[in-house]
């Protein structure tokens, strides 16, 4: 059974940093496209960043230069390093696997950016 | 402002049929990229409902169906049930943004 479990969320001040983790079981992170998708409180879904099976990465303009997606193949874990956080980054962050569509999702981890 | 446009809300009585539209442009749906649909029930993660415009993953009832034409797509739900109450999102890929895009979501209320 495929399972994705996010962790690392919490309260952080504007300008601060946080690293999210997504531990996978039942499949191999490095063999799949893996993304982070976020959802601000009461809002819709927004794709954030992707890491392809070949290791290349891409991010949405809203986070480019501030967020970095990576993975540790030995731990079968996906990460999102978030720097220079802003209030508008407040959201539940989901990790998801996908080819073209997002077939498996984690339960999400809440990031709150506030002073 | 989402790249894909959905109605904010739809409603229907149990047993009725509802449809949810998803309108894109020439850089996403109109460019030939597939449309996918997700169901998000209160307090839970999104769940894949329809992939590749009209395909249902294993376990999704055939009450749910999808279609695509031109720069738009639709999700139809027949025989509405109370447990269908929730939010529905369409999703595609946009080549001008070089990323995956979602609709703003549609709140389905089962009356």
Coordinates of C-alpha atoms in Angstrom, one line a residue:
Chain A
X1 CA 0.0 0.0 0.0
X2 CA 1.3 3.4 -0.9
X3 CA 1.6 5.8 2.0
X4 CA 2.9 9.4 2.1
X5 CA 3.4 11.0 5.5
X6 CA 4.4 14.7 5.8
X7 CA 6.0 16.4 8.8
X8 CA 7.8 19.5 9.7
X9 CA 5.0 22.1 9.7
X10 CA 4.5 24.7 12.4
X11 CA 4.5 28.3 13.3
X12 CA 7.3 30.5 11.9
X13 CA 7.9 34.2 11.8
X14 CA 8.0 36.1 8.5
X15 CA 11.4 35.9 6.9
X16 CA 12.1 32.6 8.6
X17 CA 12.8 29.1 7.3
X18 CA 11.2 25.6 7.6
X19 CA 11.9 22.2 6.1
X20 CA 9.1 19.9 5.3
X21 CA 9.5 16.1 4.9
X22 CA 7.4 13.5 3.2
X23 CA 8.3 9.9 4.0
X24 CA 7.1 7.4 1.4
X25 CA 6.3 3.7 1.7
X26 CA 5.0 1.2 -0.8
X27 CA 6.7 2.8 -3.7
X28 CA 10.1 4.5 -4.7
X29 CA 10.2 8.3 -4.5
X30 CA 13.2 8.4 -7.0
X31 CA 11.3 6.5 -9.7
X32 CA 8.3 8.9 -9.7
X33 CA 7.5 12.6 -10.3
X34 CA 7.0 14.0 -6.8
X35 CA 5.4 17.4 -6.0
X36 CA 4.4 19.7 -3.2
X37 CA 0.9 21.2 -3.5
X38 CA -0.4 23.7 -1.0
X39 CA -3.8 24.9 0.1
X40 CA -4.2 28.2 2.0
X41 CA -6.9 28.3 4.6
X42 CA -10.3 28.3 2.9
X43 CA -8.7 28.5 -0.6
X44 CA -8.0 26.2 -3.5
X45 CA -5.1 24.0 -4.5
X46 CA -1.8 25.4 -5.8
X47 CA 1.0 23.4 -7.2
X48 CA 4.4 24.5 -5.7
X49 CA 7.3 22.4 -6.8
X50 CA 8.2 19.2 -8.6
X51 CA 11.2 16.9 -8.7
X52 CA 11.4 14.5 -11.7
X53 CA 12.8 11.0 -11.6
X54 CA 15.9 12.3 -13.3
X55 CA 16.4 14.8 -10.4
X56 CA 15.5 18.0 -12.3
X57 CA 13.3 20.4 -10.4
X58 CA 10.9 23.2 -11.2
X59 CA 8.9 25.6 -9.0
X60 CA 5.9 27.9 -9.4
X61 CA 6.9 31.6 -9.8
X62 CA 5.3 32.4 -6.4
X63 CA 8.1 30.4 -4.6
X64 CA 10.9 30.4 -7.1
X65 CA 14.2 31.4 -5.5
X66 CA 12.8 30.8 -2.0
X67 CA 11.7 27.2 -1.9
X68 CA 13.8 24.2 -2.9
X69 CA 12.5 20.7 -3.5
X70 CA 14.9 17.7 -3.0
X71 CA 14.8 14.0 -2.1
X72 CA 16.9 11.5 -0.2
X73 CA 16.8 8.2 -2.1
X74 CA 18.3 6.2 0.8
X75 CA 15.5 7.4 3.1
X76 CA 12.8 7.3 0.3
X77 CA 11.9 10.8 1.5
X78 CA 10.9 14.1 -0.2
X79 CA 11.8 17.5 1.2
X80 CA 10.8 21.1 0.8
X81 CA 13.2 23.7 2.1
X82 CA 11.3 27.0 2.6
X83 CA 13.2 30.2 3.1
X84 CA 12.2 33.8 3.3
X85 CA 8.7 32.8 4.3
X86 CA 5.8 35.3 3.9
X87 CA 2.4 35.4 5.4
X88 CA 0.9 34.3 2.1
X89 CA 2.8 31.1 2.3
X90 CA 0.5 30.0 5.2
X91 CA -1.1 26.8 4.0
X92 CA -1.5 23.1 4.4
X93 CA 1.3 21.5 2.3
X94 CA 0.7 18.2 0.7
X95 CA 3.2 15.9 -1.0
X96 CA 1.9 14.0 -3.9
X97 CA 3.1 11.5 -6.5
X98 CA 2.2 12.0 -10.1
X99 CA 2.7 11.2 -13.7
X100 CA 0.3 13.7 -15.3
X101 CA -2.2 13.6 -12.5
X102 CA -1.7 13.4 -8.7
X103 CA -2.6 9.9 -7.8
X104 CA -1.3 9.6 -4.2
X105 CA -1.4 12.3 -1.6
X106 CA -0.2 12.7 2.0
X107 CA -2.4 14.0 4.8
X108 CA -0.8 17.4 4.7
X109 CA 1.2 19.5 7.2
X110 CA 0.2 23.0 8.3
X111 CA 2.6 25.9 7.9
X112 CA 1.7 29.1 9.6
X113 CA 3.7 32.3 8.9
X114 CA 2.9 34.9 11.5
X115 CA 4.6 37.2 14.0
Chain B
X1 CA -7.4 34.1 -9.9
X2 CA -7.0 30.5 -10.9
X3 CA -5.8 29.5 -14.4
X4 CA -8.7 27.1 -14.7
X5 CA -12.2 28.5 -14.1
X6 CA -14.9 26.6 -12.1
X7 CA -18.2 27.8 -10.7
X8 CA -17.8 28.5 -7.0
X9 CA -20.8 26.3 -6.0
X10 CA -23.4 23.9 -7.3
X11 CA -26.2 22.1 -5.5
X12 CA -28.6 19.3 -6.0
X13 CA -31.0 17.1 -4.1
X14 CA -30.3 13.4 -3.4
X15 CA -30.7 11.3 -6.6
X16 CA -30.3 14.3 -8.9
X17 CA -27.6 15.0 -11.5
X18 CA -25.2 17.9 -11.3
X19 CA -22.4 19.0 -13.6
X20 CA -19.3 21.1 -12.8
X21 CA -17.5 22.9 -15.6
X22 CA -13.8 23.7 -15.9
X23 CA -12.7 26.3 -18.5
X24 CA -9.1 26.8 -19.6
X25 CA -7.3 28.2 -22.5
X26 CA -5.0 27.5 -25.4
X27 CA -2.0 27.0 -23.1
X28 CA -3.5 24.2 -21.0
X29 CA -6.7 22.3 -21.9
X30 CA -6.9 23.7 -25.4
X31 CA -3.3 22.7 -26.0
X32 CA -4.3 19.1 -25.6
X33 CA -3.3 18.4 -22.0
X34 CA -5.6 16.0 -20.1
X35 CA -8.0 17.2 -17.4
X36 CA -8.2 15.4 -14.1
X37 CA -10.7 15.8 -11.2
X38 CA -10.3 15.6 -7.5
X39 CA -12.8 15.3 -4.6
X40 CA -11.9 16.9 -1.3
X41 CA -14.2 16.1 1.6
X42 CA -14.2 18.3 4.7
X43 CA -10.8 18.1 6.6
X44 CA -9.2 15.5 4.3
X45 CA -6.6 15.5 1.5
X46 CA -7.8 15.6 -2.1
X47 CA -8.6 12.3 -3.7
X48 CA -8.2 11.5 -7.4
X49 CA -11.7 11.1 -8.9
X50 CA -11.2 11.2 -12.7
X51 CA -7.9 11.0 -14.7
X52 CA -7.2 11.4 -18.3
X53 CA -10.4 13.4 -18.9
X54 CA -12.8 10.4 -18.4
X55 CA -11.2 7.5 -16.6
X56 CA -12.1 6.4 -13.1
X57 CA -9.5 5.0 -10.7
X58 CA -10.4 1.7 -9.1
X59 CA -13.0 2.2 -6.4
X60 CA -14.6 5.3 -7.8
X61 CA -18.3 4.7 -8.5
X62 CA -19.6 5.0 -12.1
X63 CA -21.9 7.8 -10.9
X64 CA -18.9 10.0 -11.6
X65 CA -18.0 10.8 -15.2
X66 CA -15.8 13.3 -17.0
X67 CA -15.5 14.7 -20.5
X68 CA -13.4 17.2 -22.4
X69 CA -14.0 19.4 -25.4
X70 CA -11.9 22.2 -26.8
X71 CA -10.7 24.4 -24.0
X72 CA -13.2 23.0 -21.4
X73 CA -14.0 20.0 -19.4
X74 CA -16.9 18.8 -17.3
X75 CA -17.5 16.5 -14.3
X76 CA -20.9 14.9 -14.0
X77 CA -22.3 13.3 -10.9
X78 CA -25.5 11.3 -11.2
X79 CA -27.6 9.8 -8.4
X80 CA -26.3 12.4 -5.9
X81 CA -25.7 11.1 -2.4
X82 CA -25.1 12.9 0.9
X83 CA -21.5 11.7 1.0
X84 CA -20.8 13.5 -2.2
X85 CA -21.0 16.8 -0.4
X86 CA -17.6 18.5 -0.6
X87 CA -15.2 20.4 -2.9
X88 CA -14.2 19.4 -6.4
X89 CA -11.2 20.6 -8.3
X90 CA -10.1 20.2 -12.0
X91 CA -6.4 20.1 -12.9
X92 CA -4.3 20.2 -16.0
X93 CA -0.9 21.2 -17.2
X94 CA 0.0 24.7 -18.6
X95 CA 2.8 25.1 -21.0
X96 CA 3.1 28.8 -20.7
X97 CA 3.6 28.5 -16.9
X98 CA 5.5 25.2 -17.2
X99 CA 3.6 23.8 -14.3
X100 CA 0.5 22.0 -13.1
X101 CA -2.6 24.1 -12.6
X102 CA -5.9 23.7 -10.7
X103 CA -9.3 25.2 -10.9
X104 CA -10.4 27.4 -8.1
X105 CA -12.7 24.6 -6.8
X106 CA -16.4 24.0 -6.7
X107 CA -18.4 23.5 -3.5
X108 CA -21.0 20.8 -4.0
X109 CA -23.9 21.0 -1.6
X110 CA -26.3 18.0 -1.4
X111 CA -29.6 19.5 -0.3

